[in-house]
PDB file of C-alpha atoms in Angstrom:
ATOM      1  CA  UNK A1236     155.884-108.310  36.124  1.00 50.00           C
ATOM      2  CA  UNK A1237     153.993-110.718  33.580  1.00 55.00           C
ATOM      3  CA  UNK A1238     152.513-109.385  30.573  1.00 68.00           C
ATOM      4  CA  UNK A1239     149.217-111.133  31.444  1.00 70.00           C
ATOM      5  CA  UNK A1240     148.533-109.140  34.232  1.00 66.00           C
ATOM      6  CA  UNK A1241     149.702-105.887  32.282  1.00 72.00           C
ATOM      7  CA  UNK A1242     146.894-106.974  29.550  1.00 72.00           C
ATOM      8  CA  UNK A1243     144.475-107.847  31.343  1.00 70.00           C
ATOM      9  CA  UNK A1244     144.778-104.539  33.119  1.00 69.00           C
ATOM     10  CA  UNK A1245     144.727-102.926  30.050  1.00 71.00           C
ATOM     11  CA  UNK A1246     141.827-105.034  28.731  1.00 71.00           C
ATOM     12  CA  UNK A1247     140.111-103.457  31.863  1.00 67.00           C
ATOM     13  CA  UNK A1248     140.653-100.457  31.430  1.00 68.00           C
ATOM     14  CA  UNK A1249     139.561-100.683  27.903  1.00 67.00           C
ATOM     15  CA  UNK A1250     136.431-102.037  28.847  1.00 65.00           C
ATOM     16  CA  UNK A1251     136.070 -99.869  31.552  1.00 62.00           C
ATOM     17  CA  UNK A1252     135.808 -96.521  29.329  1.00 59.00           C
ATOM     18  CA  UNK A1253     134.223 -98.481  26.407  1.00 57.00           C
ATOM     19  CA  UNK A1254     130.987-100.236  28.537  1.00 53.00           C
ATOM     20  CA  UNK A1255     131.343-100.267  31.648  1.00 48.00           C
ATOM     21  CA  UNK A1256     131.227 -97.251  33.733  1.00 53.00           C
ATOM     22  CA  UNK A1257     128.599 -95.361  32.771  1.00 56.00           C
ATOM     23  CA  UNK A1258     129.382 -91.840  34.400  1.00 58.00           C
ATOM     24  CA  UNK A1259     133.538 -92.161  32.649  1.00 60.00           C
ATOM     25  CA  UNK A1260     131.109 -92.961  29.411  1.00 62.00           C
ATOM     26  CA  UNK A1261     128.599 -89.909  29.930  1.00 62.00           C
ATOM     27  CA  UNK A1262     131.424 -87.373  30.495  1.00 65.00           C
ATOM     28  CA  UNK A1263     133.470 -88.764  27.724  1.00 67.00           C
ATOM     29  CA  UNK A1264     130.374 -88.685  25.264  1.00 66.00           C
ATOM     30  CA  UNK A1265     129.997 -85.185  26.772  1.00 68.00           C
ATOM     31  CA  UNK A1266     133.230 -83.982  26.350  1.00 66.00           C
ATOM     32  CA  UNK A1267     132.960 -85.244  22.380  1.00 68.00           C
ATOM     33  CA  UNK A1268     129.685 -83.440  22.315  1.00 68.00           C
ATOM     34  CA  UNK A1269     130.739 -80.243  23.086  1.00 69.00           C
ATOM     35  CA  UNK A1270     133.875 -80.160  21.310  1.00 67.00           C
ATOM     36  CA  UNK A1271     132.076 -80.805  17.888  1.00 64.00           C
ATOM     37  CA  UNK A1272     129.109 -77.911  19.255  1.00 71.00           C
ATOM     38  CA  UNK A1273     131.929 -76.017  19.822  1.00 68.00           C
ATOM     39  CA  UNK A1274     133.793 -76.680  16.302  1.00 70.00           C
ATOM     40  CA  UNK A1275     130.391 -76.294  14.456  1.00 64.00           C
ATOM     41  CA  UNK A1276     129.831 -72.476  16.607  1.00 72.00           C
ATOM     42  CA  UNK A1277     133.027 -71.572  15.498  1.00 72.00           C
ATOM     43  CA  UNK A1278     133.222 -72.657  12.028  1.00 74.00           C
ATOM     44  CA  UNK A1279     129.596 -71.049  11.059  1.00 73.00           C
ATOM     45  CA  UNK A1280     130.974 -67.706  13.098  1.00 73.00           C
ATOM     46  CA  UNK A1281     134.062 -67.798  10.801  1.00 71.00           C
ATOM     47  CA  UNK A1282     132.125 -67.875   7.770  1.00 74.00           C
ATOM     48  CA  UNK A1283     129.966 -65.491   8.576  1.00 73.00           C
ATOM     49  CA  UNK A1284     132.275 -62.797   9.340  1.00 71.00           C
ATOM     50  CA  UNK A1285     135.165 -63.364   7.289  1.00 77.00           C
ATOM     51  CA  UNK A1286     133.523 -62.483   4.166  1.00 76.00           C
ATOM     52  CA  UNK A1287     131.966 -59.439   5.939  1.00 79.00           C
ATOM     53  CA  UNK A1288     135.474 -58.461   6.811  1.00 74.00           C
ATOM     54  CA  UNK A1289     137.164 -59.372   3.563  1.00 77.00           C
ATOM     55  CA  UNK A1290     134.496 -56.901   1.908  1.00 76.00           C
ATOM     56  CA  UNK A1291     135.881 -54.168   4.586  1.00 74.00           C
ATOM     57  CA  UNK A1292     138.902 -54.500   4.035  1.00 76.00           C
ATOM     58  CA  UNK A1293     138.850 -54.892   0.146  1.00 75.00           C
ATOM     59  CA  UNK A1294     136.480 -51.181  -0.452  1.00 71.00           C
ATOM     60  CA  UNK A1295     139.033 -49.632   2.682  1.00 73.00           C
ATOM     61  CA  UNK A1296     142.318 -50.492   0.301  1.00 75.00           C
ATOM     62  CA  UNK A1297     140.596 -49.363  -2.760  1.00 71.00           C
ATOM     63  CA  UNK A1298     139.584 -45.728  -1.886  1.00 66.00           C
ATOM     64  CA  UNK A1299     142.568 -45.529   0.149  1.00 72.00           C
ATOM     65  CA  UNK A1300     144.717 -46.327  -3.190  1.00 75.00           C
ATOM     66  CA  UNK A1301     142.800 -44.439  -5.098  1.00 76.00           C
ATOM     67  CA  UNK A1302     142.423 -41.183  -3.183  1.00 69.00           C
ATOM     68  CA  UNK A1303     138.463 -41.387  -2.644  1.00 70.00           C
ATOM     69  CA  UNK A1304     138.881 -42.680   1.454  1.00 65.00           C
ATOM     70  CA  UNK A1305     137.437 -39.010   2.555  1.00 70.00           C
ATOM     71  CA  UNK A1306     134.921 -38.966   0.062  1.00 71.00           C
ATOM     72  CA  UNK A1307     133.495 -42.450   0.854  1.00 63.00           C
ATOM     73  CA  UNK A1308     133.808 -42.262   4.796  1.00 67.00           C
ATOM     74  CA  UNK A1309     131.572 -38.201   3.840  1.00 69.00           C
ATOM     75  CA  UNK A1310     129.503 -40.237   1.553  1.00 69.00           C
ATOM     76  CA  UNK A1311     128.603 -42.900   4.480  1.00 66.00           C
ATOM     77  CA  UNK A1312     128.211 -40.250   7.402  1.00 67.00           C
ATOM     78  CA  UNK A1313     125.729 -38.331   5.212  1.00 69.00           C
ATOM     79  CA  UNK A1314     123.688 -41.680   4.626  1.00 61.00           C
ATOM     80  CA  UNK A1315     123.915 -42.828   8.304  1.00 53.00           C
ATOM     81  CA  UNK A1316     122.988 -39.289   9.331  1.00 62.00           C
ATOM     82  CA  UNK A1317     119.878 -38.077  11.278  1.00 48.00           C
ATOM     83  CA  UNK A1318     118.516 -34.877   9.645  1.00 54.00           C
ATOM     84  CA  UNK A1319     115.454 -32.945  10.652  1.00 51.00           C
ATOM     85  CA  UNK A1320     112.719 -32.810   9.236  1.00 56.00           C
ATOM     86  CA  UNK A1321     112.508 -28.879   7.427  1.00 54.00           C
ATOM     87  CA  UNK A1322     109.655 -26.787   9.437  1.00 55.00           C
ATOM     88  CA  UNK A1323     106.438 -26.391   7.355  1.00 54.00           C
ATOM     89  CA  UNK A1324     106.218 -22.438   6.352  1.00 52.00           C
ATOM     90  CA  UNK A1325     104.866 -20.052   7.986  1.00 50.00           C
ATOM     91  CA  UNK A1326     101.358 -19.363   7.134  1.00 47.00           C
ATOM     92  CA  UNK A1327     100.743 -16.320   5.102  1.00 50.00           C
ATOM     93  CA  UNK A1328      98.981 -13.345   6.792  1.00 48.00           C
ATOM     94  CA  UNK A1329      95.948 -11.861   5.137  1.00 48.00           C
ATOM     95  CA  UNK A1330      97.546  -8.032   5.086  1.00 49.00           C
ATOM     96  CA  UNK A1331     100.003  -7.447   2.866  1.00 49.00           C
ATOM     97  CA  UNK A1332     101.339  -4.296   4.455  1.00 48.00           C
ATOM     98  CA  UNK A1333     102.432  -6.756   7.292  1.00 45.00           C
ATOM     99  CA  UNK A1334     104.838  -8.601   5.094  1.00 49.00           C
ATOM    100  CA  UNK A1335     106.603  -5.527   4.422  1.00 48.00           C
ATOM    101  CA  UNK A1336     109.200  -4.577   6.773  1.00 53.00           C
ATOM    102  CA  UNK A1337     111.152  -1.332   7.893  1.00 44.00           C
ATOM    103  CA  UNK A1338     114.570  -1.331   7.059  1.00 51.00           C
ATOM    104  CA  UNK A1339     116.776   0.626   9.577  1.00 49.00           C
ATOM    105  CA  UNK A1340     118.999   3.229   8.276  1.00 50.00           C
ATOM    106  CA  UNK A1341     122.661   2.067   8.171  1.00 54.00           C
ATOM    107  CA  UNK A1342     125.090   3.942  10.701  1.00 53.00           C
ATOM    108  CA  UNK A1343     127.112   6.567   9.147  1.00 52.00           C
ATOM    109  CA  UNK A1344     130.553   5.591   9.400  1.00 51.00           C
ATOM    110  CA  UNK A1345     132.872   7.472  11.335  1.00 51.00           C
ATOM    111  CA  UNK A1346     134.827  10.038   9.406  1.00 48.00           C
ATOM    112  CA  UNK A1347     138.675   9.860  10.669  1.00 53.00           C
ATOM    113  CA  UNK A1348     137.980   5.390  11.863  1.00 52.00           C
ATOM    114  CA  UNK A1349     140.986   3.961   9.958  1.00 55.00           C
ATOM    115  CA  UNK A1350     140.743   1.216   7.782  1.00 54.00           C
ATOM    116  CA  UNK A1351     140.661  -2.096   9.558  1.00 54.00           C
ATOM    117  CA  UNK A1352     143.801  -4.261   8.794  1.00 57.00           C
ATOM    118  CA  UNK A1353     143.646  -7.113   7.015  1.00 50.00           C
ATOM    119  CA  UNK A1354     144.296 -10.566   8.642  1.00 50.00           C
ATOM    120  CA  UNK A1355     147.675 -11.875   7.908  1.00 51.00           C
ATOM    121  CA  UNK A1356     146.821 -15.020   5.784  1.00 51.00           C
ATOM    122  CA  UNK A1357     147.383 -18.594   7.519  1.00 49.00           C
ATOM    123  CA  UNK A1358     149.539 -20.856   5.207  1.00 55.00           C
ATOM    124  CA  UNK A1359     147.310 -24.001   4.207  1.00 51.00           C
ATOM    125  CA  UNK A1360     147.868 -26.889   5.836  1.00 56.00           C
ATOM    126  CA  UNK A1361     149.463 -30.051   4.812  1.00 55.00           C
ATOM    127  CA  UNK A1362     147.004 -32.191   3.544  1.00 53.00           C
ATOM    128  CA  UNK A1363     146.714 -35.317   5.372  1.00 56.00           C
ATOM    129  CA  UNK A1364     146.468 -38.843   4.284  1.00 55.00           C
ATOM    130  CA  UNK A1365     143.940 -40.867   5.932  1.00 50.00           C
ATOM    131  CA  UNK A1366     145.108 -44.818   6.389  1.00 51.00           C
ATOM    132  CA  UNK A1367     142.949 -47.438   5.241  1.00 49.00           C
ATOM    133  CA  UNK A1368     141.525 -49.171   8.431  1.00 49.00           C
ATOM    134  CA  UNK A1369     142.791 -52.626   9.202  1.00 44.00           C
ATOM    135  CA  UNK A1370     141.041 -55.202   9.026  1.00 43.00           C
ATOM    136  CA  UNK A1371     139.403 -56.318  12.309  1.00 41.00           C
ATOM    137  CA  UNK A1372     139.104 -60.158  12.924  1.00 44.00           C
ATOM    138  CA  UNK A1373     136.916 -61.348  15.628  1.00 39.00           C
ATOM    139  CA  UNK A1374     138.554 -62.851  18.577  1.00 39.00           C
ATOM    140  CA  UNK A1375     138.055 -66.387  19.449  1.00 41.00           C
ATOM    141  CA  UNK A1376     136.555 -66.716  23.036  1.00 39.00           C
ATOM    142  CA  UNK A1377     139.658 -67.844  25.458  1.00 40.00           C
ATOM    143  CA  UNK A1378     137.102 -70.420  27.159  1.00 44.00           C
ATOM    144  CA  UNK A1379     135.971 -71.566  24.145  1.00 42.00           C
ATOM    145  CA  UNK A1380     139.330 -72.340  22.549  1.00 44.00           C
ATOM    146  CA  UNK A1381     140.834 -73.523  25.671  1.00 46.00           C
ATOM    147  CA  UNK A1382     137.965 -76.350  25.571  1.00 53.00           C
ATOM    148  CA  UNK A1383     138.451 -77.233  22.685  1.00 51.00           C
ATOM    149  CA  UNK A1384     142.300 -77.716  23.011  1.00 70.00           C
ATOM    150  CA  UNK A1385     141.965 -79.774  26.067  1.00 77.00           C
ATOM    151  CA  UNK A1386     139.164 -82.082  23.827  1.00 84.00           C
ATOM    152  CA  UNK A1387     141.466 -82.539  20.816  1.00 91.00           C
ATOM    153  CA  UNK A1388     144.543 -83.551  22.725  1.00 93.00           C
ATOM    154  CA  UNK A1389     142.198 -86.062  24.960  1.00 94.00           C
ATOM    155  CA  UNK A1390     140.990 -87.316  21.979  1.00 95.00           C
ATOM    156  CA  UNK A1391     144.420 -87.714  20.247  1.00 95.00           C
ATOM    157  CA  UNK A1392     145.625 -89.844  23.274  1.00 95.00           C
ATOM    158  CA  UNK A1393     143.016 -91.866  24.063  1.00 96.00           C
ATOM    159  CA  UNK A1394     143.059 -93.036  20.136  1.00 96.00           C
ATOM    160  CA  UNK A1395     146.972 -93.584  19.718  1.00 95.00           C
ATOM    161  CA  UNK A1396     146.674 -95.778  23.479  1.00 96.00           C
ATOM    162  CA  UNK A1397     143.660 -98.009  22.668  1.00 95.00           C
ATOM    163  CA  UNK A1398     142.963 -97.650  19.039  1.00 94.00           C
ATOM    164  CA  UNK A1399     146.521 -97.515  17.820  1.00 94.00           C
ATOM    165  CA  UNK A1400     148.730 -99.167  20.912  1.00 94.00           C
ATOM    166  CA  UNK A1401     151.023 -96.873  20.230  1.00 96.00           C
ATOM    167  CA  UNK A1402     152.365 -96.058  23.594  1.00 96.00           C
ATOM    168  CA  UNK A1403     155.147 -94.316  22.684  1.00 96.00           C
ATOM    169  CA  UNK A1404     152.876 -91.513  20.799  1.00 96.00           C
ATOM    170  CA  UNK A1405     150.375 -92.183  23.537  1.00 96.00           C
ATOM    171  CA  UNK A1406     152.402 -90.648  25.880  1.00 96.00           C
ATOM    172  CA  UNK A1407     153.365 -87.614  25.321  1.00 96.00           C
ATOM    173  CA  UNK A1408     149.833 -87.255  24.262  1.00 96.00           C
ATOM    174  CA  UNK A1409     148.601 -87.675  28.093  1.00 96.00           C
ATOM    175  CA  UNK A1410     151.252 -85.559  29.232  1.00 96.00           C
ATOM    176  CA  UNK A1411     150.684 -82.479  26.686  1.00 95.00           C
ATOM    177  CA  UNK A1412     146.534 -83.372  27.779  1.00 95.00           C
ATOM    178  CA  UNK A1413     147.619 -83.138  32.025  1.00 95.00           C
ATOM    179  CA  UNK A1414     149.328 -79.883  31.203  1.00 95.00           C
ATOM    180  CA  UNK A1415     146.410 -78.243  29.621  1.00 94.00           C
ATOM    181  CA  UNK A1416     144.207 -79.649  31.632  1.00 93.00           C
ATOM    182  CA  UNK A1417     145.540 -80.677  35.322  1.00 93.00           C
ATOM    183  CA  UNK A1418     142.633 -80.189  36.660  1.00 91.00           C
ATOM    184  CA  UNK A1419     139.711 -81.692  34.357  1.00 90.00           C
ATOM    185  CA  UNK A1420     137.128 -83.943  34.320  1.00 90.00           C
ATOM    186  CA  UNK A1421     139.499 -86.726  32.917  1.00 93.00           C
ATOM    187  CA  UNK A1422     142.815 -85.577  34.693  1.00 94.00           C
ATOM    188  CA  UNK A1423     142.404 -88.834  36.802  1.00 94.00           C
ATOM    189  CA  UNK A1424     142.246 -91.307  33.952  1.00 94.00           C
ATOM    190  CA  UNK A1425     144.992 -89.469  32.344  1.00 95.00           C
ATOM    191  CA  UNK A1426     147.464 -90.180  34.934  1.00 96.00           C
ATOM    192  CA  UNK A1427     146.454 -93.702  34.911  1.00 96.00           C
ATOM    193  CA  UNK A1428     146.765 -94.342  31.261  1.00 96.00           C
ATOM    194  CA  UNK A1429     149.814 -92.271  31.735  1.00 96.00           C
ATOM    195  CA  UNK A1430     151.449 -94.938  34.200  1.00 96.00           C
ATOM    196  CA  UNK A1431     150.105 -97.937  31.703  1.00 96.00           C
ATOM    197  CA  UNK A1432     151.918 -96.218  28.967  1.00 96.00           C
ATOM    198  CA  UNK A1433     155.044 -95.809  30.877  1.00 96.00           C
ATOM    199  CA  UNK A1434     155.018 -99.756  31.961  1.00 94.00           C
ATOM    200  CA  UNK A1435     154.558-100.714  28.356  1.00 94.00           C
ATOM    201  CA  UNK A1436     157.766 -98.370  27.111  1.00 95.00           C
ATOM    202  CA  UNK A1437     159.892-100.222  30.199  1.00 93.00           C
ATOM    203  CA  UNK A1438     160.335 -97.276  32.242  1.00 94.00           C
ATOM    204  CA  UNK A1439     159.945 -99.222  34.859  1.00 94.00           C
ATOM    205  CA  UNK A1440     160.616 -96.295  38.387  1.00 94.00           C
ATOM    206  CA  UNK A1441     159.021 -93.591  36.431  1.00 95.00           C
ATOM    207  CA  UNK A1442     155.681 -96.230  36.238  1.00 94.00           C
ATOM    208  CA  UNK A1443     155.905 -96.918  39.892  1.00 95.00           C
ATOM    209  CA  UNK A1444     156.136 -93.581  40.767  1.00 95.00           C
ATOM    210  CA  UNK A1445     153.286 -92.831  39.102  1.00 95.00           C
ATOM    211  CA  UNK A1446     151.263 -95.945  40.007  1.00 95.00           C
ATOM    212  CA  UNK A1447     151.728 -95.114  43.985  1.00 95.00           C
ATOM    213  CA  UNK A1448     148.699 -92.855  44.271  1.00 95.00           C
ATOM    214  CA  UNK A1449     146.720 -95.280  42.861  1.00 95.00           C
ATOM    215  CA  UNK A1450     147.437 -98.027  44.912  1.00 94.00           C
ATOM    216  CA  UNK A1451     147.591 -95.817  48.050  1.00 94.00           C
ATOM    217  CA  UNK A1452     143.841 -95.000  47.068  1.00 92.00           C
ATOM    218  CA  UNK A1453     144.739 -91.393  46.990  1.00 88.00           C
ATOM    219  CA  UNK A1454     143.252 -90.921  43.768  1.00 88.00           C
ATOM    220  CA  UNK A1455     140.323 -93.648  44.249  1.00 91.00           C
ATOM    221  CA  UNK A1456     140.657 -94.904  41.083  1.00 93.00           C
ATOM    222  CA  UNK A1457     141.906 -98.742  39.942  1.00 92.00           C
ATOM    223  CA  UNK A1458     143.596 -98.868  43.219  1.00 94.00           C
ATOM    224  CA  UNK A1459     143.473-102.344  43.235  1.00 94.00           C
ATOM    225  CA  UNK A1460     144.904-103.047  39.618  1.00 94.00           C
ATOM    226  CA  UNK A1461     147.981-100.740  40.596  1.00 93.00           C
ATOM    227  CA  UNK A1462     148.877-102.645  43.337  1.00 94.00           C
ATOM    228  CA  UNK A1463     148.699-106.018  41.410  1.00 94.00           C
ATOM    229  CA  UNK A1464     150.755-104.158  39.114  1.00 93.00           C
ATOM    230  CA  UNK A1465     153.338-102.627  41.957  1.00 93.00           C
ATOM    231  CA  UNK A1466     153.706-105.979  43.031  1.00 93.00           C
ATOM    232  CA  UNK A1467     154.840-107.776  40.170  1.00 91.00           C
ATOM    233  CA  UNK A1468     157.399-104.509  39.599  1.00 89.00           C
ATOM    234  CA  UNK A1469     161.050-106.145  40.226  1.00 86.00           C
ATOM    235  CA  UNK A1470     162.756-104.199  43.156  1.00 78.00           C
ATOM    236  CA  UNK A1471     164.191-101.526  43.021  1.00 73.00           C
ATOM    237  CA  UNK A1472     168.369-101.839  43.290  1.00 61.00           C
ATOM    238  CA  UNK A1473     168.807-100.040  46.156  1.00 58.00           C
ATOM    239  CA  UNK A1474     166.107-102.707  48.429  1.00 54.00           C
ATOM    240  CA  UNK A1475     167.774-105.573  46.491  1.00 47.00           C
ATOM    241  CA  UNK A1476     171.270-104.790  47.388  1.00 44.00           C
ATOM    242  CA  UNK A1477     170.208-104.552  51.105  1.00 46.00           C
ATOM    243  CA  UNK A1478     167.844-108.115  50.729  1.00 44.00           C
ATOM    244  CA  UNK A1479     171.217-109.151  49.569  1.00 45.00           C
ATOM    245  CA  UNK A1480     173.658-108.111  52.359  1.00 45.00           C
ATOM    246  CA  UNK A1481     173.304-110.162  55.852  1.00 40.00           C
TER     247      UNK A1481
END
């Protein structure tokens, strides 16, 4: 393998996502888009609400320490609560011997009734202490967060590969990005930077391995730079021990 062809597939591939394919550049530019959306939705929901629920949580601990829980949770249920509005009186009536009314003679108790018992008394109960309510944080959306994981670690490994050449932080950075992603819009250039990364650390079967789809067209993607790059791969030791023997 010459480290020409290595760089200039690298070079490439560089170019590639930086100019020249204009769909890899769209979803990249979309996937940056609507990670920082996302960032900006979350961040203005956090501020929002966390004061909201600091405030909660703050009065709740307060009346719970000092006793005055029942009375403030009474205090907000009266406020909150629909009442009636009180029926307008009755009109008067022009006679006045209507607004008097005929008593009914009381019953005369019986003479040998005995006295009705009294009720035992119930013993009071135990008065009970009300626990402040927790706090309540809102949830962060599982889509939401899961999109914006699988933007942060693209963007972490596509900087440390081209921006920093650091390949060996590159590539656990693609892998950590294919596992949370194996699936996504970028899985396919992940492998591939995956293989270039694994070329430039010298892991030389693990990079052929992974360049195989590729030049198989499996993936149909750089199918022709992996095979320039398979070819220029020393043999493995198992074909050149049997090139070897007649």
């Amino acid at each position: 393998m010459t480290e020409d062809l290595l760089k200039a597939a690298t070079r490439a591939l560089q170019e590639e996502t930086d100019s020249d394919s204009a769909d890899g550049r769209f979803t990249r530019a979309r996937v940056m888009a609507s990670l920082h959306q996302s960032k900006v939705k979350r961040r203005t929901r956090l501020a929002f609400v966390l004061p909201i629920a600091a405030c909660l949580a703050a009065g709740t601990a307060w009346a719970g320490a000092t006793g005055r829980l029942p009375a403030v949770f009474h205090a907000i249920s009266e406020a909150v609560r629909f009442e009636p509005r009180p029926a307008a009186p009755a009109a008067k009536s022009g006679h006045p011997a209507a607004k008097k009314r005929v008593e009914a003679p009381a019953p005369l108790p019986a003479a040998d009734a005995p006295p009705p018992a009294a009720p035992p008394e119930a013993e009071p109960a135990p008065p009970t202490k009300v626990a402040p309510a927790p706090s309540s944080k809102p949830a962060p959306s599982s889509s939401g967060a899961l999109a914006d994981r699988d933007g942060d670690l693209y963007r972490l490994a596509h900087e440390a590969h081209f921006s920093g050449h650091d390949y060996a932080r590159a590539l656990p950075a693609w892998e950590a990005y294919l596992r949370a992603a194996p699936s996504g819009r970028l899985a396919t250039e992940a492998r591939y930077n995956r293989a270039i990364c694994l070329l430039r650390l010298g892991r030389t079967e693990e990079a052929r391995t992974a360049l195989k789809p590729f030049a198989l067209g499996a993936l149909g993607y750089r199918q022709t730079e992996a095979q320039q790059l398979l070819n220029e791969l020393p043999e493995p030791l198992g074909n050149a021990a049997e090139t070897r023997d007649p």
